[in-house]
Amino acid sequence: MCRQPIMRCRLRLDRENIRCMEKPAESLSSDQVGLHRWRMSDLDALERAIYESLDHLVPWMPWAADPGRQQTADFLTRKQKEWETKEAFDYAITSGSVLIGACGLMRRIGAGGLDIGYWLHPRWTGRGLATMATAALVGQGFQLAGIDRIEIHHDAANPASGAVARRLGFAEVERRQAPEGPAAPGGVGIDVIWRMSAVQWKARTAEHAEGAS
């Protein structure tokens, strides 16, 4: 999916991007994708992206089984609140002016950790864009105070999500039975967990920077 080495994805971060932040930057960009914090003005574009992606999303995303304008508006409202409470930091993924997916950093794995979720409109898959967006999130996540590890979780029947983790150097650390079975119809109920430590990411970033010089 990602045909570019990560070192070519040069992120241009907002000025608020400083070490040990309490919250990540509200917008990020690379050569091919942009990320911005969700806003209510994204409602129409997000609703359209979801409906055009339903066949792609329903097998893996429980929320995709019951989409609707009100549900989408509720999602945006919830994401505004979660950002302010620092429970989660969710973004729209864009290419130019087109909203093509979503991603986010979530505090669901205990102290010192964040997990990442993402999806793309199927028209935009196969270009490495999910990998670029996820790399941006990892870089931001490790600048948040107290974060020493980031994980990516996905169902074992969805190897495409694991491919993003693998490209970024995450290590698969565990496979475990989901306590409540498959969360969505395409799943088999086995969670695959990938992990990256802050030390590993720093070393990887330095290695790529050295290779680019």
mmCIF file of C-alpha atoms in Angstrom:
data_model
loop_
_atom_site.group_PDB
_atom_site.id
_atom_site.type_symbol
_atom_site.label_atom_id
_atom_site.label_comp_id
_atom_site.label_asym_id
_atom_site.label_seq_id
_atom_site.Cartn_x
_atom_site.Cartn_y
_atom_site.Cartn_z
ATOM 1 C CA MET A 1 0.000 0.000 0.000
ATOM 2 C CA CYS A 2 2.727 2.503 0.953
ATOM 3 C CA ARG A 3 5.093 2.967 -1.976
ATOM 4 C CA GLN A 4 7.078 5.759 -0.360
ATOM 5 C CA PRO A 5 9.622 5.384 2.448
ATOM 6 C CA ILE A 6 8.487 7.083 5.614
ATOM 7 C CA MET A 7 11.447 9.459 5.492
ATOM 8 C CA ARG A 8 9.834 11.197 2.502
ATOM 9 C CA CYS A 9 6.702 11.970 4.462
ATOM 10 C CA ARG A 10 7.855 15.279 5.903
ATOM 11 C CA LEU A 11 5.320 16.530 8.396
ATOM 12 C CA ARG A 12 4.752 20.252 8.731
ATOM 13 C CA LEU A 13 3.345 20.668 12.223
ATOM 14 C CA ASP A 14 1.552 23.637 13.734
ATOM 15 C CA ARG A 15 3.579 25.909 16.014
ATOM 16 C CA GLU A 16 1.797 24.447 19.039
ATOM 17 C CA ASN A 17 3.697 21.203 18.365
ATOM 18 C CA ILE A 18 6.127 21.191 21.311
ATOM 19 C CA ARG A 19 7.592 18.461 23.450
ATOM 20 C CA CYS A 20 5.388 17.101 26.258
ATOM 21 C CA MET A 21 2.159 18.575 24.948
ATOM 22 C CA GLU A 22 -1.107 18.015 26.766
ATOM 23 C CA LYS A 23 -2.962 17.857 23.439
ATOM 24 C CA PRO A 24 -1.721 17.177 19.905
ATOM 25 C CA ALA A 25 -1.720 19.691 17.081
ATOM 26 C CA GLU A 26 -5.189 20.315 15.663
ATOM 27 C CA SER A 27 -3.924 20.007 12.089
ATOM 28 C CA LEU A 28 -1.112 18.076 10.430
ATOM 29 C CA SER A 29 -0.004 17.691 6.846
ATOM 30 C CA SER A 30 2.349 15.712 4.642
ATOM 31 C CA ASP A 31 2.958 15.749 0.914
ATOM 32 C CA GLN A 32 -0.226 13.797 0.167
ATOM 33 C CA VAL A 33 -2.581 13.880 3.149
ATOM 34 C CA GLY A 34 -3.857 16.395 5.638
ATOM 35 C CA LEU A 35 -5.351 15.786 9.069
ATOM 36 C CA HIS A 36 -7.535 18.191 10.990
ATOM 37 C CA ARG A 37 -9.460 17.979 14.216
ATOM 38 C CA TRP A 38 -13.119 17.178 13.560
ATOM 39 C CA ARG A 39 -15.476 20.139 13.370
ATOM 40 C CA MET A 40 -19.221 20.317 12.891
ATOM 41 C CA SER A 41 -18.717 21.788 9.420
ATOM 42 C CA ASP A 42 -17.389 18.356 8.369
ATOM 43 C CA LEU A 43 -20.862 16.817 8.734
ATOM 44 C CA ASP A 44 -21.850 16.731 5.060
ATOM 45 C CA ALA A 45 -18.468 15.499 3.828
ATOM 46 C CA LEU A 46 -18.221 12.831 6.525
ATOM 47 C CA GLU A 47 -21.755 11.593 5.906
ATOM 48 C CA ARG A 48 -20.986 11.298 2.187
ATOM 49 C CA ALA A 49 -17.687 9.472 2.800
ATOM 50 C CA ILE A 50 -19.373 6.979 5.134
ATOM 51 C CA TYR A 51 -22.216 6.189 2.734
ATOM 52 C CA GLU A 52 -19.829 5.747 -0.179
ATOM 53 C CA SER A 53 -17.676 3.428 1.968
ATOM 54 C CA LEU A 54 -20.354 1.267 3.604
ATOM 55 C CA ASP A 55 -19.466 -1.946 1.770
ATOM 56 C CA HIS A 56 -15.874 -1.399 2.862
ATOM 57 C CA LEU A 57 -16.697 -0.432 6.475
ATOM 58 C CA VAL A 58 -19.574 -2.682 7.568
ATOM 59 C CA PRO A 59 -17.466 -5.864 7.872
ATOM 60 C CA TRP A 60 -15.044 -4.202 10.319
ATOM 61 C CA MET A 61 -16.686 -1.196 11.995
ATOM 62 C CA PRO A 62 -19.617 -1.895 14.362
ATOM 63 C CA TRP A 63 -20.906 1.673 14.062
ATOM 64 C CA ALA A 64 -21.215 1.350 10.262
ATOM 65 C CA ALA A 65 -24.179 -1.029 10.628
ATOM 66 C CA ASP A 66 -26.477 1.870 11.528
ATOM 67 C CA PRO A 67 -25.283 5.054 9.815
ATOM 68 C CA GLY A 68 -27.378 8.165 9.549
ATOM 69 C CA ARG A 69 -27.092 11.930 9.624
ATOM 70 C CA GLN A 70 -28.031 12.191 13.296
ATOM 71 C CA GLN A 71 -25.556 9.462 14.242
ATOM 72 C CA THR A 72 -22.845 11.264 12.309
ATOM 73 C CA ALA A 73 -23.681 14.578 13.979
ATOM 74 C CA ASP A 74 -23.611 12.852 17.370
ATOM 75 C CA PHE A 75 -20.194 11.425 16.516
ATOM 76 C CA LEU A 76 -18.809 14.885 15.752
ATOM 77 C CA THR A 77 -20.265 16.300 18.964
ATOM 78 C CA ARG A 78 -18.778 13.445 20.972
ATOM 79 C CA LYS A 79 -15.374 13.897 19.381
ATOM 80 C CA GLN A 80 -15.362 17.581 20.294
ATOM 81 C CA LYS A 81 -15.989 16.673 23.938
ATOM 82 C CA GLU A 82 -13.427 13.863 23.986
ATOM 83 C CA TRP A 83 -10.755 16.206 22.643
ATOM 84 C CA GLU A 84 -11.412 18.716 25.399
ATOM 85 C CA THR A 85 -11.330 16.021 28.100
ATOM 86 C CA LYS A 86 -8.204 14.482 26.482
ATOM 87 C CA GLU A 87 -9.931 11.115 26.256
ATOM 88 C CA ALA A 88 -9.364 10.867 22.503
ATOM 89 C CA PHE A 89 -7.971 12.979 19.671
ATOM 90 C CA ASP A 90 -9.743 12.256 16.400
ATOM 91 C CA TYR A 91 -9.074 13.699 12.952
ATOM 92 C CA ALA A 92 -10.513 13.882 9.471
ATOM 93 C CA ILE A 93 -8.114 12.675 6.780
ATOM 94 C CA THR A 94 -8.136 14.802 3.644
ATOM 95 C CA SER A 95 -6.507 14.813 0.234
ATOM 96 C CA GLY A 96 -6.622 18.322 -1.098
ATOM 97 C CA SER A 97 -10.123 19.519 -0.254
ATOM 98 C CA VAL A 98 -11.663 16.021 -0.201
ATOM 99 C CA LEU A 99 -12.436 14.213 3.055
ATOM 100 C CA ILE A 100 -11.218 10.643 2.509
ATOM 101 C CA GLY A 101 -11.284 8.998 5.931
ATOM 102 C CA ALA A 102 -10.766 9.239 9.657
ATOM 103 C CA CYS A 103 -8.144 8.423 12.260
ATOM 104 C CA GLY A 104 -7.539 9.028 15.920
ATOM 105 C CA LEU A 105 -5.494 8.583 19.073
ATOM 106 C CA MET A 106 -7.438 7.038 21.967
ATOM 107 C CA ARG A 107 -6.677 6.441 25.634
ATOM 108 C CA ARG A 108 -8.056 2.916 25.917
ATOM 109 C CA ILE A 109 -5.056 0.788 26.854
ATOM 110 C CA GLY A 110 -4.062 2.082 30.270
ATOM 111 C CA ALA A 111 -1.629 4.622 31.659
ATOM 112 C CA GLY A 112 1.181 5.643 29.342
ATOM 113 C CA GLY A 113 -0.491 4.229 26.247
ATOM 114 C CA LEU A 114 -2.550 5.265 23.243
ATOM 115 C CA ASP A 115 -4.149 3.178 20.540
ATOM 116 C CA ILE A 116 -4.741 4.274 16.964
ATOM 117 C CA GLY A 117 -7.729 3.653 14.742
ATOM 118 C CA TYR A 118 -8.176 4.563 11.068
ATOM 119 C CA TRP A 119 -10.249 3.999 7.950
ATOM 120 C CA LEU A 120 -10.134 5.256 4.376
ATOM 121 C CA HIS A 121 -12.686 5.633 1.618
ATOM 122 C CA PRO A 122 -12.019 2.623 -0.676
ATOM 123 C CA ARG A 123 -11.370 4.928 -3.620
ATOM 124 C CA TRP A 124 -8.264 6.155 -1.810
ATOM 125 C CA THR A 125 -6.807 2.877 -0.556
ATOM 126 C CA GLY A 126 -3.686 1.280 -2.014
ATOM 127 C CA ARG A 127 -1.698 4.517 -2.129
ATOM 128 C CA GLY A 128 -0.002 4.487 1.268
ATOM 129 C CA LEU A 129 -2.222 7.286 2.580
ATOM 130 C CA ALA A 130 -3.346 5.390 5.693
ATOM 131 C CA THR A 131 0.310 4.724 6.481
ATOM 132 C CA MET A 132 1.152 8.416 6.124
ATOM 133 C CA ALA A 133 -1.756 9.485 8.315
ATOM 134 C CA THR A 134 -0.870 6.908 10.958
ATOM 135 C CA ALA A 135 2.784 7.974 10.957
ATOM 136 C CA ALA A 136 1.656 11.533 11.646
ATOM 137 C CA LEU A 137 -0.451 10.327 14.577
ATOM 138 C CA VAL A 138 2.369 8.259 16.046
ATOM 139 C CA GLY A 139 4.722 11.228 15.907
ATOM 140 C CA GLN A 140 2.171 13.410 17.665
ATOM 141 C CA GLY A 141 1.246 10.727 20.183
ATOM 142 C CA PHE A 142 4.790 10.399 21.437
ATOM 143 C CA GLN A 143 4.957 14.141 22.045
ATOM 144 C CA LEU A 144 2.095 13.955 24.522
ATOM 145 C CA ALA A 145 3.089 14.000 28.171
ATOM 146 C CA GLY A 146 3.522 10.559 29.720
ATOM 147 C CA ILE A 147 3.072 8.463 26.565
ATOM 148 C CA ASP A 148 5.586 5.627 26.255
ATOM 149 C CA ARG A 149 3.799 3.207 23.920
ATOM 150 C CA ILE A 150 1.289 3.248 21.080
ATOM 151 C CA GLU A 151 -0.711 0.263 19.875
ATOM 152 C CA ILE A 152 -2.798 -0.713 16.861
ATOM 153 C CA HIS A 153 -5.530 -3.326 17.398
ATOM 154 C CA HIS A 154 -7.487 -5.090 14.653
ATOM 155 C CA ASP A 155 -9.386 -8.290 14.038
ATOM 156 C CA ALA A 156 -7.275 -11.138 12.678
ATOM 157 C CA ALA A 157 -9.528 -11.345 9.615
ATOM 158 C CA ASN A 158 -8.557 -7.798 8.611
ATOM 159 C CA PRO A 159 -4.889 -8.041 7.584
ATOM 160 C CA ALA A 160 -4.967 -4.699 5.750
ATOM 161 C CA SER A 161 -4.966 -2.892 9.099
ATOM 162 C CA GLY A 162 -2.005 -4.960 10.216
ATOM 163 C CA ALA A 163 -0.131 -4.056 7.045
ATOM 164 C CA VAL A 164 -0.128 -0.396 8.092
ATOM 165 C CA ALA A 165 1.332 -1.301 11.487
ATOM 166 C CA ARG A 166 3.987 -3.512 9.902
ATOM 167 C CA ARG A 167 5.103 -0.818 7.445
ATOM 168 C CA LEU A 168 5.641 1.594 10.306
ATOM 169 C CA GLY A 169 7.782 -0.868 12.250
ATOM 170 C CA PHE A 170 5.256 -1.874 14.907
ATOM 171 C CA ALA A 171 5.826 -5.321 16.420
ATOM 172 C CA GLU A 172 3.002 -7.813 16.775
ATOM 173 C CA VAL A 173 2.967 -8.601 20.500
ATOM 174 C CA GLU A 174 -0.214 -10.579 21.117
ATOM 175 C CA ARG A 175 -3.239 -12.319 19.665
ATOM 176 C CA ARG A 176 -6.126 -12.804 22.053
ATOM 177 C CA GLN A 177 -9.721 -13.879 21.982
ATOM 178 C CA ALA A 178 -12.112 -10.936 22.088
ATOM 179 C CA PRO A 179 -14.157 -11.439 25.279
ATOM 180 C CA GLU A 180 -17.457 -10.657 23.553
ATOM 181 C CA GLY A 181 -16.691 -12.329 20.243
ATOM 182 C CA PRO A 182 -16.438 -10.543 16.881
ATOM 183 C CA ALA A 183 -17.303 -6.849 17.104
ATOM 184 C CA ALA A 184 -18.409 -6.694 13.459
ATOM 185 C CA PRO A 185 -19.691 -9.244 10.917
ATOM 186 C CA GLY A 186 -16.395 -9.653 9.065
ATOM 187 C CA GLY A 187 -14.402 -10.455 12.182
ATOM 188 C CA VAL A 188 -13.395 -13.755 13.764
ATOM 189 C CA GLY A 189 -13.148 -12.400 17.308
ATOM 190 C CA ILE A 190 -9.365 -12.590 17.601
ATOM 191 C CA ASP A 191 -7.682 -9.272 18.382
ATOM 192 C CA VAL A 192 -4.214 -8.722 16.928
ATOM 193 C CA ILE A 193 -2.155 -6.213 18.913
ATOM 194 C CA TRP A 194 0.799 -4.297 17.490
ATOM 195 C CA ARG A 195 3.024 -2.081 19.649
ATOM 196 C CA MET A 196 5.605 0.649 19.233
ATOM 197 C CA SER A 197 7.556 2.128 22.152
ATOM 198 C CA ALA A 198 8.685 5.733 22.331
ATOM 199 C CA VAL A 199 12.320 4.586 22.362
ATOM 200 C CA GLN A 200 11.810 2.472 19.244
ATOM 201 C CA TRP A 201 10.052 5.283 17.381
ATOM 202 C CA LYS A 202 12.788 7.772 18.251
ATOM 203 C CA ALA A 203 15.439 5.373 16.959
ATOM 204 C CA ARG A 204 13.451 4.659 13.797
ATOM 205 C CA THR A 205 12.924 8.363 13.114
ATOM 206 C CA ALA A 206 16.628 9.081 13.631
ATOM 207 C CA GLU A 207 17.571 6.227 11.292
ATOM 208 C CA HIS A 208 15.307 7.534 8.534
ATOM 209 C CA ALA A 209 16.564 11.091 9.013
ATOM 210 C CA GLU A 210 20.157 9.871 8.729
ATOM 211 C CA GLY A 211 19.312 7.931 5.584
ATOM 212 C CA ALA A 212 17.753 11.024 4.033
ATOM 213 C CA SER A 213 20.802 13.211 4.661
#
